[in-house]
Amino acid sequence: MKNIAVIGAGTMGNGIAHTFAQSGFYVSLIDINDASLNKSLATISKNLDRLVSKAVISETQKSDTLSRISIYTDIKLGIKEADLVIEAASENLDLKLSIFKQLSDICNAKTILATNTSSISITQIAAVTNRPEMVIGMHFMNPVPIMKLVEIIRGYNTSDAVTKIIMDVSKTLGKNPVEVNDYPGFVANRILMPMLNESIETLYNGVAGVKEIDTVMKLGMAHPMGPLQLADFIGLDVCLSILNVMYDGFKNPKYAPSPLLVNMVRAGKLGLKSGEGFYNYATSRKADVISSQFLK
């Protein structure tokens, strides 16, 4: 396996492309937007510069990594030679189903189809393809080049052979793959998201402020980042989407998103990506930006 196609040039897509290319794979990075692709390449180059400055890689290794990444706005051209396609588009079921229907029609019969979804059913995605046994989840953690974990999620029909290939490929990247079964939220988000949601509820109920909640969890639980800061980093819209998937999947009220989270997403306060969430990143001031309008 040498040729990888990554669909989606956002934060996860560029991180996945970077990681594969740095590990010697040839990567086709695909997006419908030229600007997103160019921004992605610039981000990868900047991240490689950091590695060069820390003497983790050489300038030659940086140049070689970038030379192995090609960008495409035409999905047919981008996946033409792919042994493995990894979808890293937005966490939206309809979008993912549309992409996988298209991939099923145009990919080589031997091409493995993977999704970086953090919560959506692999079995449901695989069902719209003509090769459900070759569909699998590869849930990378952000930032992809640094984080070691990859959740490998088997759908109902995913074959043993495909699972072994993806486990082995993940190890080639220097990652630690962990095989899990296909239930809403898998393992990482099934445990993480209720904690983040409960932290938001704690704020919503007036128990403590943003900095106080984060400080308790950092100092008391040895978390490197407070839960509200982490939610900002992930994206509050992504957190809401994952909680909704889990709530719909389990029909258990413990997964219902906090009203405060819902209101913040409606107001466009999405965290780091929008410049403002529980903290204000636009002014580089980590002050509590929750206002009374969100508490109504």
PDB file of C-alpha atoms in Angstrom:
ATOM      1  CA  MET A   1       0.000   0.000   0.000  1.00  0.00           C
ATOM      2  CA  LYS A   2       1.671   3.203  -1.213  1.00  0.00           C
ATOM      3  CA  ASN A   3      -1.032   5.522  -2.544  1.00  0.00           C
ATOM      4  CA  ILE A   4      -3.435   7.222  -0.159  1.00  0.00           C
ATOM      5  CA  ALA A   5      -6.276   9.614  -0.981  1.00  0.00           C
ATOM      6  CA  VAL A   6      -7.602  11.931   1.719  1.00  0.00           C
ATOM      7  CA  ILE A   7     -10.949  13.638   1.160  1.00  0.00           C
ATOM      8  CA  GLY A   8     -11.305  16.937   3.002  1.00  0.00           C
ATOM      9  CA  ALA A   9      -8.572  19.546   3.496  1.00  0.00           C
ATOM     10  CA  GLY A  10      -9.640  20.763   6.928  1.00  0.00           C
ATOM     11  CA  THR A  11      -7.797  20.317  10.208  1.00  0.00           C
ATOM     12  CA  MET A  12      -8.083  16.523  10.275  1.00  0.00           C
ATOM     13  CA  GLY A  13      -7.555  16.072   6.541  1.00  0.00           C
ATOM     14  CA  ASN A  14      -4.342  18.053   6.406  1.00  0.00           C
ATOM     15  CA  GLY A  15      -3.069  16.300   9.530  1.00  0.00           C
ATOM     16  CA  ILE A  16      -3.760  12.867   8.030  1.00  0.00           C
ATOM     17  CA  ALA A  17      -2.147  13.868   4.720  1.00  0.00           C
ATOM     18  CA  HIS A  18       0.905  15.230   6.567  1.00  0.00           C
ATOM     19  CA  THR A  19       1.298  12.062   8.632  1.00  0.00           C
ATOM     20  CA  PHE A  20       1.068   9.656   5.698  1.00  0.00           C
ATOM     21  CA  ALA A  21       3.384  11.723   3.493  1.00  0.00           C
ATOM     22  CA  GLN A  22       5.989  12.042   6.235  1.00  0.00           C
ATOM     23  CA  SER A  23       5.856   8.237   6.592  1.00  0.00           C
ATOM     24  CA  GLY A  24       6.697   7.707   2.915  1.00  0.00           C
ATOM     25  CA  PHE A  25       3.249   7.337   1.357  1.00  0.00           C
ATOM     26  CA  TYR A  26       2.107   9.232  -1.729  1.00  0.00           C
ATOM     27  CA  VAL A  27      -0.949  11.293  -0.836  1.00  0.00           C
ATOM     28  CA  SER A  28      -3.697  12.822  -2.939  1.00  0.00           C
ATOM     29  CA  LEU A  29      -5.427  15.519  -0.904  1.00  0.00           C
ATOM     30  CA  ILE A  30      -8.901  16.225  -2.286  1.00  0.00           C
ATOM     31  CA  ASP A  31     -11.281  19.095  -1.611  1.00  0.00           C
ATOM     32  CA  ILE A  32     -13.854  21.013  -3.646  1.00  0.00           C
ATOM     33  CA  ASN A  33     -12.202  24.307  -2.694  1.00  0.00           C
ATOM     34  CA  ASP A  34      -8.826  25.424  -4.111  1.00  0.00           C
ATOM     35  CA  ALA A  35      -8.368  27.913  -1.275  1.00  0.00           C
ATOM     36  CA  SER A  36      -8.812  25.159   1.329  1.00  0.00           C
ATOM     37  CA  LEU A  37      -6.245  22.986  -0.431  1.00  0.00           C
ATOM     38  CA  ASN A  38      -3.677  25.776  -0.619  1.00  0.00           C
ATOM     39  CA  LYS A  39      -4.281  26.692   3.022  1.00  0.00           C
ATOM     40  CA  SER A  40      -3.839  23.037   3.945  1.00  0.00           C
ATOM     41  CA  LEU A  41      -0.489  22.813   2.162  1.00  0.00           C
ATOM     42  CA  ALA A  42       0.652  25.999   3.889  1.00  0.00           C
ATOM     43  CA  THR A  43      -0.331  24.536   7.267  1.00  0.00           C
ATOM     44  CA  ILE A  44       1.540  21.298   6.568  1.00  0.00           C
ATOM     45  CA  SER A  45       4.630  23.249   5.487  1.00  0.00           C
ATOM     46  CA  LYS A  46       4.482  25.381   8.643  1.00  0.00           C
ATOM     47  CA  ASN A  47       4.139  22.295  10.848  1.00  0.00           C
ATOM     48  CA  LEU A  48       7.082  20.653   9.089  1.00  0.00           C
ATOM     49  CA  ASP A  49       9.120  23.829   9.690  1.00  0.00           C
ATOM     50  CA  ARG A  50       8.514  23.386  13.408  1.00  0.00           C
ATOM     51  CA  LEU A  51       9.868  19.834  13.196  1.00  0.00           C
ATOM     52  CA  VAL A  52      12.935  21.083  11.311  1.00  0.00           C
ATOM     53  CA  SER A  53      13.548  23.793  13.927  1.00  0.00           C
ATOM     54  CA  LYS A  54      13.449  21.133  16.658  1.00  0.00           C
ATOM     55  CA  ALA A  55      15.817  18.887  14.652  1.00  0.00           C
ATOM     56  CA  VAL A  56      13.150  16.160  14.478  1.00  0.00           C
ATOM     57  CA  ILE A  57      13.462  16.078  10.679  1.00  0.00           C
ATOM     58  CA  SER A  58      15.867  17.603   8.155  1.00  0.00           C
ATOM     59  CA  GLU A  59      15.134  20.158   5.427  1.00  0.00           C
ATOM     60  CA  THR A  60      15.474  17.322   2.914  1.00  0.00           C
ATOM     61  CA  GLN A  61      12.867  15.268   4.759  1.00  0.00           C
ATOM     62  CA  LYS A  62      10.560  18.273   4.786  1.00  0.00           C
ATOM     63  CA  SER A  63      10.966  18.739   1.013  1.00  0.00           C
ATOM     64  CA  ASP A  64      10.454  15.027   0.384  1.00  0.00           C
ATOM     65  CA  THR A  65       7.284  15.021   2.496  1.00  0.00           C
ATOM     66  CA  LEU A  66       5.783  17.961   0.606  1.00  0.00           C
ATOM     67  CA  SER A  67       6.754  16.425  -2.741  1.00  0.00           C
ATOM     68  CA  ARG A  68       4.661  13.360  -1.919  1.00  0.00           C
ATOM     69  CA  ILE A  69       1.459  15.404  -1.534  1.00  0.00           C
ATOM     70  CA  SER A  70      -0.640  16.284  -4.596  1.00  0.00           C
ATOM     71  CA  ILE A  71      -3.842  18.332  -4.449  1.00  0.00           C
ATOM     72  CA  TYR A  72      -7.034  17.817  -6.446  1.00  0.00           C
ATOM     73  CA  THR A  73     -10.470  19.348  -6.730  1.00  0.00           C
ATOM     74  CA  ASP A  74     -11.586  16.504  -9.022  1.00  0.00           C
ATOM     75  CA  ILE A  75     -12.309  13.458  -6.871  1.00  0.00           C
ATOM     76  CA  LYS A  76     -12.030  11.055  -9.829  1.00  0.00           C
ATOM     77  CA  LEU A  77      -8.475  12.168 -10.550  1.00  0.00           C
ATOM     78  CA  GLY A  78      -7.538  12.203  -6.898  1.00  0.00           C
ATOM     79  CA  ILE A  79      -8.584   8.622  -6.123  1.00  0.00           C
ATOM     80  CA  LYS A  80      -7.470   7.113  -9.454  1.00  0.00           C
ATOM     81  CA  GLU A  81      -4.412   5.291  -8.042  1.00  0.00           C
ATOM     82  CA  ALA A  82      -5.511   5.036  -4.411  1.00  0.00           C
ATOM     83  CA  ASP A  83      -5.034   1.831  -2.448  1.00  0.00           C
ATOM     84  CA  LEU A  84      -6.780   3.450   0.514  1.00  0.00           C
ATOM     85  CA  VAL A  85      -9.207   6.386   0.620  1.00  0.00           C
ATOM     86  CA  ILE A  86      -9.733   8.172   3.938  1.00  0.00           C
ATOM     87  CA  GLU A  87     -12.752  10.461   4.163  1.00  0.00           C
ATOM     88  CA  ALA A  88     -12.183  13.392   6.532  1.00  0.00           C
ATOM     89  CA  ALA A  89     -15.097  15.643   5.634  1.00  0.00           C
ATOM     90  CA  SER A  90     -17.437  17.356   8.094  1.00  0.00           C
ATOM     91  CA  GLU A  91     -19.190  15.225  10.720  1.00  0.00           C
ATOM     92  CA  ASN A  92     -22.421  15.145   8.749  1.00  0.00           C
ATOM     93  CA  LEU A  93     -24.169  11.853   7.966  1.00  0.00           C
ATOM     94  CA  ASP A  94     -25.765  12.907   4.675  1.00  0.00           C
ATOM     95  CA  LEU A  95     -22.467  14.294   3.382  1.00  0.00           C
ATOM     96  CA  LYS A  96     -20.586  11.138   4.303  1.00  0.00           C
ATOM     97  CA  LEU A  97     -23.186   8.866   2.728  1.00  0.00           C
ATOM     98  CA  SER A  98     -23.031  10.915  -0.473  1.00  0.00           C
ATOM     99  CA  ILE A  99     -19.228  10.690  -0.573  1.00  0.00           C
ATOM    100  CA  PHE A 100     -19.188   6.936   0.019  1.00  0.00           C
ATOM    101  CA  LYS A 101     -21.826   6.288  -2.639  1.00  0.00           C
ATOM    102  CA  GLN A 102     -19.612   8.156  -5.082  1.00  0.00           C
ATOM    103  CA  LEU A 103     -16.455   6.354  -3.956  1.00  0.00           C
ATOM    104  CA  SER A 104     -18.195   3.005  -4.301  1.00  0.00           C
ATOM    105  CA  ASP A 105     -18.953   3.769  -7.945  1.00  0.00           C
ATOM    106  CA  ILE A 106     -15.581   5.180  -9.024  1.00  0.00           C
ATOM    107  CA  CYS A 107     -12.897   3.480  -6.925  1.00  0.00           C
ATOM    108  CA  ASN A 108     -10.956   0.419  -7.976  1.00  0.00           C
ATOM    109  CA  ALA A 109     -12.563  -2.778  -6.660  1.00  0.00           C
ATOM    110  CA  LYS A 110      -9.536  -3.411  -4.410  1.00  0.00           C
ATOM    111  CA  THR A 111      -9.538   0.049  -2.835  1.00  0.00           C
ATOM    112  CA  ILE A 112     -10.222   0.111   0.919  1.00  0.00           C
ATOM    113  CA  LEU A 113     -12.598   2.867   2.031  1.00  0.00           C
ATOM    114  CA  ALA A 114     -12.048   4.414   5.449  1.00  0.00           C
ATOM    115  CA  THR A 115     -13.756   7.218   7.325  1.00  0.00           C
ATOM    116  CA  ASN A 116     -12.299   9.452  10.023  1.00  0.00           C
ATOM    117  CA  THR A 117     -15.733   9.878  11.612  1.00  0.00           C
ATOM    118  CA  SER A 118     -15.622  10.303  15.371  1.00  0.00           C
ATOM    119  CA  SER A 119     -19.131   9.002  16.065  1.00  0.00           C
ATOM    120  CA  ILE A 120     -21.183   7.998  12.993  1.00  0.00           C
ATOM    121  CA  SER A 121     -21.953   4.318  12.366  1.00  0.00           C
ATOM    122  CA  ILE A 122     -19.438   2.579  10.096  1.00  0.00           C
ATOM    123  CA  THR A 123     -22.095  -0.034   9.322  1.00  0.00           C
ATOM    124  CA  GLN A 124     -24.517   2.645   8.121  1.00  0.00           C
ATOM    125  CA  ILE A 125     -21.849   4.258   5.927  1.00  0.00           C
ATOM    126  CA  ALA A 126     -20.762   0.875   4.529  1.00  0.00           C
ATOM    127  CA  ALA A 127     -24.349  -0.035   3.643  1.00  0.00           C
ATOM    128  CA  VAL A 128     -24.464   2.528   0.808  1.00  0.00           C
ATOM    129  CA  THR A 129     -21.423   0.976  -0.898  1.00  0.00           C
ATOM    130  CA  ASN A 130     -20.938  -2.098  -3.041  1.00  0.00           C
ATOM    131  CA  ARG A 131     -18.103  -3.296  -0.762  1.00  0.00           C
ATOM    132  CA  PRO A 132     -19.219  -3.144   2.905  1.00  0.00           C
ATOM    133  CA  GLU A 133     -16.550  -5.672   3.851  1.00  0.00           C
ATOM    134  CA  MET A 134     -13.901  -3.119   2.746  1.00  0.00           C
ATOM    135  CA  VAL A 135     -15.258  -0.140   4.720  1.00  0.00           C
ATOM    136  CA  ILE A 136     -13.667   0.679   8.084  1.00  0.00           C
ATOM    137  CA  GLY A 137     -13.261   3.537  10.545  1.00  0.00           C
ATOM    138  CA  MET A 138      -9.892   5.215  11.168  1.00  0.00           C
ATOM    139  CA  HIS A 139     -10.532   7.773  13.893  1.00  0.00           C
ATOM    140  CA  PHE A 140      -7.369   9.844  14.215  1.00  0.00           C
ATOM    141  CA  MET A 141      -6.904  12.244  17.125  1.00  0.00           C
ATOM    142  CA  ASN A 142      -6.125  15.947  16.727  1.00  0.00           C
ATOM    143  CA  PRO A 143      -3.364  17.046  16.146  1.00  0.00           C
ATOM    144  CA  VAL A 144      -2.834  14.015  13.926  1.00  0.00           C
ATOM    145  CA  PRO A 145       0.976  14.236  13.495  1.00  0.00           C
ATOM    146  CA  ILE A 146       1.451  14.228  17.283  1.00  0.00           C
ATOM    147  CA  MET A 147      -1.295  12.081  18.802  1.00  0.00           C
ATOM    148  CA  LYS A 148      -0.487   8.356  18.859  1.00  0.00           C
ATOM    149  CA  LEU A 149      -3.966   6.847  19.080  1.00  0.00           C
ATOM    150  CA  VAL A 150      -6.023   5.680  16.108  1.00  0.00           C
ATOM    151  CA  GLU A 151      -9.383   4.072  16.862  1.00  0.00           C
ATOM    152  CA  ILE A 152      -9.931   1.328  14.298  1.00  0.00           C
ATOM    153  CA  ILE A 153     -13.673   0.726  14.064  1.00  0.00           C
ATOM    154  CA  ARG A 154     -15.042  -2.403  12.449  1.00  0.00           C
ATOM    155  CA  GLY A 155     -18.442  -2.178  10.816  1.00  0.00           C
ATOM    156  CA  TYR A 156     -20.795  -5.152  10.964  1.00  0.00           C
ATOM    157  CA  ASN A 157     -19.412  -6.498   7.679  1.00  0.00           C
ATOM    158  CA  THR A 158     -15.795  -5.299   7.829  1.00  0.00           C
ATOM    159  CA  SER A 159     -13.533  -8.240   6.995  1.00  0.00           C
ATOM    160  CA  ASP A 160     -10.708  -9.565   9.159  1.00  0.00           C
ATOM    161  CA  ALA A 161      -8.279  -9.035   6.276  1.00  0.00           C
ATOM    162  CA  VAL A 162      -9.147  -5.338   5.898  1.00  0.00           C
ATOM    163  CA  THR A 163      -8.954  -4.806   9.654  1.00  0.00           C
ATOM    164  CA  LYS A 164      -5.467  -6.345   9.765  1.00  0.00           C
ATOM    165  CA  ILE A 165      -4.270  -4.216   6.835  1.00  0.00           C
ATOM    166  CA  ILE A 166      -5.464  -0.999   8.488  1.00  0.00           C
ATOM    167  CA  MET A 167      -4.016  -1.983  11.875  1.00  0.00           C
ATOM    168  CA  ASP A 168      -0.665  -2.650  10.179  1.00  0.00           C
ATOM    169  CA  VAL A 169      -0.766   0.586   8.171  1.00  0.00           C
ATOM    170  CA  SER A 170      -1.482   2.556  11.343  1.00  0.00           C
ATOM    171  CA  LYS A 171       1.578   1.021  12.997  1.00  0.00           C
ATOM    172  CA  THR A 172       3.648   2.011   9.956  1.00  0.00           C
ATOM    173  CA  LEU A 173       2.668   5.617  10.720  1.00  0.00           C
ATOM    174  CA  GLY A 174       4.074   5.245  14.236  1.00  0.00           C
ATOM    175  CA  LYS A 175       0.566   5.148  15.708  1.00  0.00           C
ATOM    176  CA  ASN A 176      -0.962   2.848  18.297  1.00  0.00           C
ATOM    177  CA  PRO A 177      -4.141   1.429  16.730  1.00  0.00           C
ATOM    178  CA  VAL A 178      -6.890   0.142  19.020  1.00  0.00           C
ATOM    179  CA  GLU A 179      -9.669  -2.002  17.558  1.00  0.00           C
ATOM    180  CA  VAL A 180     -13.184  -1.178  18.753  1.00  0.00           C
ATOM    181  CA  ASN A 181     -16.696  -2.135  17.725  1.00  0.00           C
ATOM    182  CA  ASP A 182     -19.253  -0.022  15.948  1.00  0.00           C
ATOM    183  CA  TYR A 183     -21.464   1.736  18.499  1.00  0.00           C
ATOM    184  CA  PRO A 184     -22.285   5.463  18.689  1.00  0.00           C
ATOM    185  CA  GLY A 185     -19.261   7.453  19.841  1.00  0.00           C
ATOM    186  CA  PHE A 186     -17.074   4.310  19.741  1.00  0.00           C
ATOM    187  CA  VAL A 187     -14.836   4.444  22.872  1.00  0.00           C
ATOM    188  CA  ALA A 188     -13.058   7.810  22.840  1.00  0.00           C
ATOM    189  CA  ASN A 189     -16.075  10.042  22.377  1.00  0.00           C
ATOM    190  CA  ARG A 190     -18.503   7.826  24.287  1.00  0.00           C
ATOM    191  CA  ILE A 191     -16.400   8.565  27.369  1.00  0.00           C
ATOM    192  CA  LEU A 192     -15.093  12.042  26.495  1.00  0.00           C
ATOM    193  CA  MET A 193     -18.222  13.815  25.276  1.00  0.00           C
ATOM    194  CA  PRO A 194     -20.400  13.178  28.365  1.00  0.00           C
ATOM    195  CA  MET A 195     -17.553  14.635  30.456  1.00  0.00           C
ATOM    196  CA  LEU A 196     -17.368  17.748  28.278  1.00  0.00           C
ATOM    197  CA  ASN A 197     -21.155  18.033  28.283  1.00  0.00           C
ATOM    198  CA  GLU A 198     -21.282  17.717  32.085  1.00  0.00           C
ATOM    199  CA  SER A 199     -18.633  20.437  32.356  1.00  0.00           C
ATOM    200  CA  ILE A 200     -20.807  22.700  30.216  1.00  0.00           C
ATOM    201  CA  GLU A 201     -23.833  21.836  32.386  1.00  0.00           C
ATOM    202  CA  THR A 202     -21.794  22.712  35.485  1.00  0.00           C
ATOM    203  CA  LEU A 203     -21.145  26.136  33.985  1.00  0.00           C
ATOM    204  CA  TYR A 204     -24.767  26.465  32.847  1.00  0.00           C
ATOM    205  CA  ASN A 205     -26.000  25.722  36.385  1.00  0.00           C
ATOM    206  CA  GLY A 206     -23.742  28.385  37.876  1.00  0.00           C
ATOM    207  CA  VAL A 207     -21.636  26.021  39.972  1.00  0.00           C
ATOM    208  CA  ALA A 208     -18.385  27.674  38.860  1.00  0.00           C
ATOM    209  CA  GLY A 209     -16.896  29.786  36.076  1.00  0.00           C
ATOM    210  CA  VAL A 210     -14.988  28.697  32.986  1.00  0.00           C
ATOM    211  CA  LYS A 211     -11.487  29.118  34.394  1.00  0.00           C
ATOM    212  CA  GLU A 212     -12.473  27.577  37.703  1.00  0.00           C
ATOM    213  CA  ILE A 213     -13.928  24.435  36.085  1.00  0.00           C
ATOM    214  CA  ASP A 214     -10.884  24.009  33.874  1.00  0.00           C
ATOM    215  CA  THR A 215      -8.489  24.600  36.756  1.00  0.00           C
ATOM    216  CA  VAL A 216     -10.186  21.949  38.910  1.00  0.00           C
ATOM    217  CA  MET A 217      -9.838  19.346  36.156  1.00  0.00           C
ATOM    218  CA  LYS A 218      -6.251  20.287  35.288  1.00  0.00           C
ATOM    219  CA  LEU A 219      -4.924  20.407  38.831  1.00  0.00           C
ATOM    220  CA  GLY A 220      -7.217  17.840  40.423  1.00  0.00           C
ATOM    221  CA  MET A 221      -7.392  15.245  37.644  1.00  0.00           C
ATOM    222  CA  ALA A 222      -4.020  15.901  35.951  1.00  0.00           C
ATOM    223  CA  HIS A 223      -5.699  16.714  32.631  1.00  0.00           C
ATOM    224  CA  PRO A 224      -3.322  18.645  30.329  1.00  0.00           C
ATOM    225  CA  MET A 225      -6.210  20.821  29.144  1.00  0.00           C
ATOM    226  CA  GLY A 226      -9.427  21.786  30.913  1.00  0.00           C
ATOM    227  CA  PRO A 227     -12.661  20.308  29.498  1.00  0.00           C
ATOM    228  CA  LEU A 228     -14.075  23.671  28.345  1.00  0.00           C
ATOM    229  CA  GLN A 229     -10.817  24.618  26.655  1.00  0.00           C
ATOM    230  CA  LEU A 230     -10.740  21.168  25.061  1.00  0.00           C
ATOM    231  CA  ALA A 231     -14.308  21.612  23.798  1.00  0.00           C
ATOM    232  CA  ASP A 232     -13.215  24.905  22.203  1.00  0.00           C
ATOM    233  CA  PHE A 233     -10.246  23.141  20.629  1.00  0.00           C
ATOM    234  CA  ILE A 234     -12.398  20.339  19.193  1.00  0.00           C
ATOM    235  CA  GLY A 235     -15.088  22.773  18.020  1.00  0.00           C
ATOM    236  CA  LEU A 236     -18.382  23.243  19.836  1.00  0.00           C
ATOM    237  CA  ASP A 237     -20.290  22.407  16.663  1.00  0.00           C
ATOM    238  CA  VAL A 238     -18.414  19.094  16.444  1.00  0.00           C
ATOM    239  CA  CYS A 239     -19.144  18.359  20.114  1.00  0.00           C
ATOM    240  CA  LEU A 240     -22.835  19.064  19.525  1.00  0.00           C
ATOM    241  CA  SER A 241     -22.922  16.852  16.445  1.00  0.00           C
ATOM    242  CA  ILE A 242     -21.293  13.931  18.269  1.00  0.00           C
ATOM    243  CA  LEU A 243     -23.623  14.249  21.263  1.00  0.00           C
ATOM    244  CA  ASN A 244     -26.633  14.291  18.940  1.00  0.00           C
ATOM    245  CA  VAL A 245     -25.405  11.115  17.211  1.00  0.00           C
ATOM    246  CA  MET A 246     -25.006   9.413  20.577  1.00  0.00           C
ATOM    247  CA  TYR A 247     -28.361  10.645  21.858  1.00  0.00           C
ATOM    248  CA  ASP A 248     -30.103   9.451  18.685  1.00  0.00           C
ATOM    249  CA  GLY A 249     -28.257   6.136  18.794  1.00  0.00           C
ATOM    250  CA  PHE A 250     -28.821   5.238  22.434  1.00  0.00           C
ATOM    251  CA  LYS A 251     -32.009   7.222  23.201  1.00  0.00           C
ATOM    252  CA  ASN A 252     -30.498   7.845  26.635  1.00  0.00           C
ATOM    253  CA  PRO A 253     -31.003  11.313  28.160  1.00  0.00           C
ATOM    254  CA  LYS A 254     -27.487  11.307  29.629  1.00  0.00           C
ATOM    255  CA  TYR A 255     -26.193  12.051  26.117  1.00  0.00           C
ATOM    256  CA  ALA A 256     -28.568  14.980  25.498  1.00  0.00           C
ATOM    257  CA  PRO A 257     -26.485  18.123  24.763  1.00  0.00           C
ATOM    258  CA  SER A 258     -26.577  20.962  27.278  1.00  0.00           C
ATOM    259  CA  PRO A 259     -28.879  23.876  26.320  1.00  0.00           C
ATOM    260  CA  LEU A 260     -25.864  26.155  26.756  1.00  0.00           C
ATOM    261  CA  LEU A 261     -23.902  24.214  24.128  1.00  0.00           C
ATOM    262  CA  VAL A 262     -26.857  24.344  21.726  1.00  0.00           C
ATOM    263  CA  ASN A 263     -27.252  28.112  22.169  1.00  0.00           C
ATOM    264  CA  MET A 264     -23.546  28.811  21.717  1.00  0.00           C
ATOM    265  CA  VAL A 265     -23.449  26.869  18.445  1.00  0.00           C
ATOM    266  CA  ARG A 266     -26.576  28.692  17.229  1.00  0.00           C
ATOM    267  CA  ALA A 267     -24.832  31.977  18.044  1.00  0.00           C
ATOM    268  CA  GLY A 268     -21.741  30.993  16.046  1.00  0.00           C
ATOM    269  CA  LYS A 269     -19.520  30.693  19.110  1.00  0.00           C
ATOM    270  CA  LEU A 270     -17.730  27.545  17.975  1.00  0.00           C
ATOM    271  CA  GLY A 271     -14.481  27.823  19.895  1.00  0.00           C
ATOM    272  CA  LEU A 272     -10.994  28.225  18.462  1.00  0.00           C
ATOM    273  CA  LYS A 273     -12.147  27.948  14.837  1.00  0.00           C
ATOM    274  CA  SER A 274     -14.471  30.968  15.144  1.00  0.00           C
ATOM    275  CA  GLY A 275     -12.219  32.945  17.497  1.00  0.00           C
ATOM    276  CA  GLU A 276     -14.616  32.693  20.406  1.00  0.00           C
ATOM    277  CA  GLY A 277     -16.177  29.998  22.530  1.00  0.00           C
ATOM    278  CA  PHE A 278     -15.722  29.526  26.241  1.00  0.00           C
ATOM    279  CA  TYR A 279     -12.565  31.607  25.780  1.00  0.00           C
ATOM    280  CA  ASN A 280     -11.907  34.608  23.542  1.00  0.00           C
ATOM    281  CA  TYR A 281      -9.189  33.681  21.059  1.00  0.00           C
ATOM    282  CA  ALA A 282      -9.686  36.668  18.774  1.00  0.00           C
ATOM    283  CA  THR A 283      -7.981  38.923  21.320  1.00  0.00           C
ATOM    284  CA  SER A 284      -5.653  36.197  22.636  1.00  0.00           C
ATOM    285  CA  ARG A 285      -7.248  36.755  26.016  1.00  0.00           C
ATOM    286  CA  LYS A 286      -8.482  33.611  27.722  1.00  0.00           C
ATOM    287  CA  ALA A 287     -11.263  35.384  29.543  1.00  0.00           C
ATOM    288  CA  ASP A 288     -14.664  33.946  30.308  1.00  0.00           C
ATOM    289  CA  VAL A 289     -16.779  35.011  27.323  1.00  0.00           C
ATOM    290  CA  ILE A 290     -20.021  33.387  28.408  1.00  0.00           C
ATOM    291  CA  SER A 291     -22.592  36.140  28.507  1.00  0.00           C
ATOM    292  CA  SER A 292     -26.055  36.196  30.011  1.00  0.00           C
ATOM    293  CA  GLN A 293     -27.704  35.730  26.602  1.00  0.00           C
ATOM    294  CA  PHE A 294     -26.441  32.119  26.466  1.00  0.00           C
ATOM    295  CA  LEU A 295     -27.770  31.339  29.926  1.00  0.00           C
ATOM    296  CA  LYS A 296     -31.360  32.091  29.015  1.00  0.00           C
TER     297      LYS A 296
END
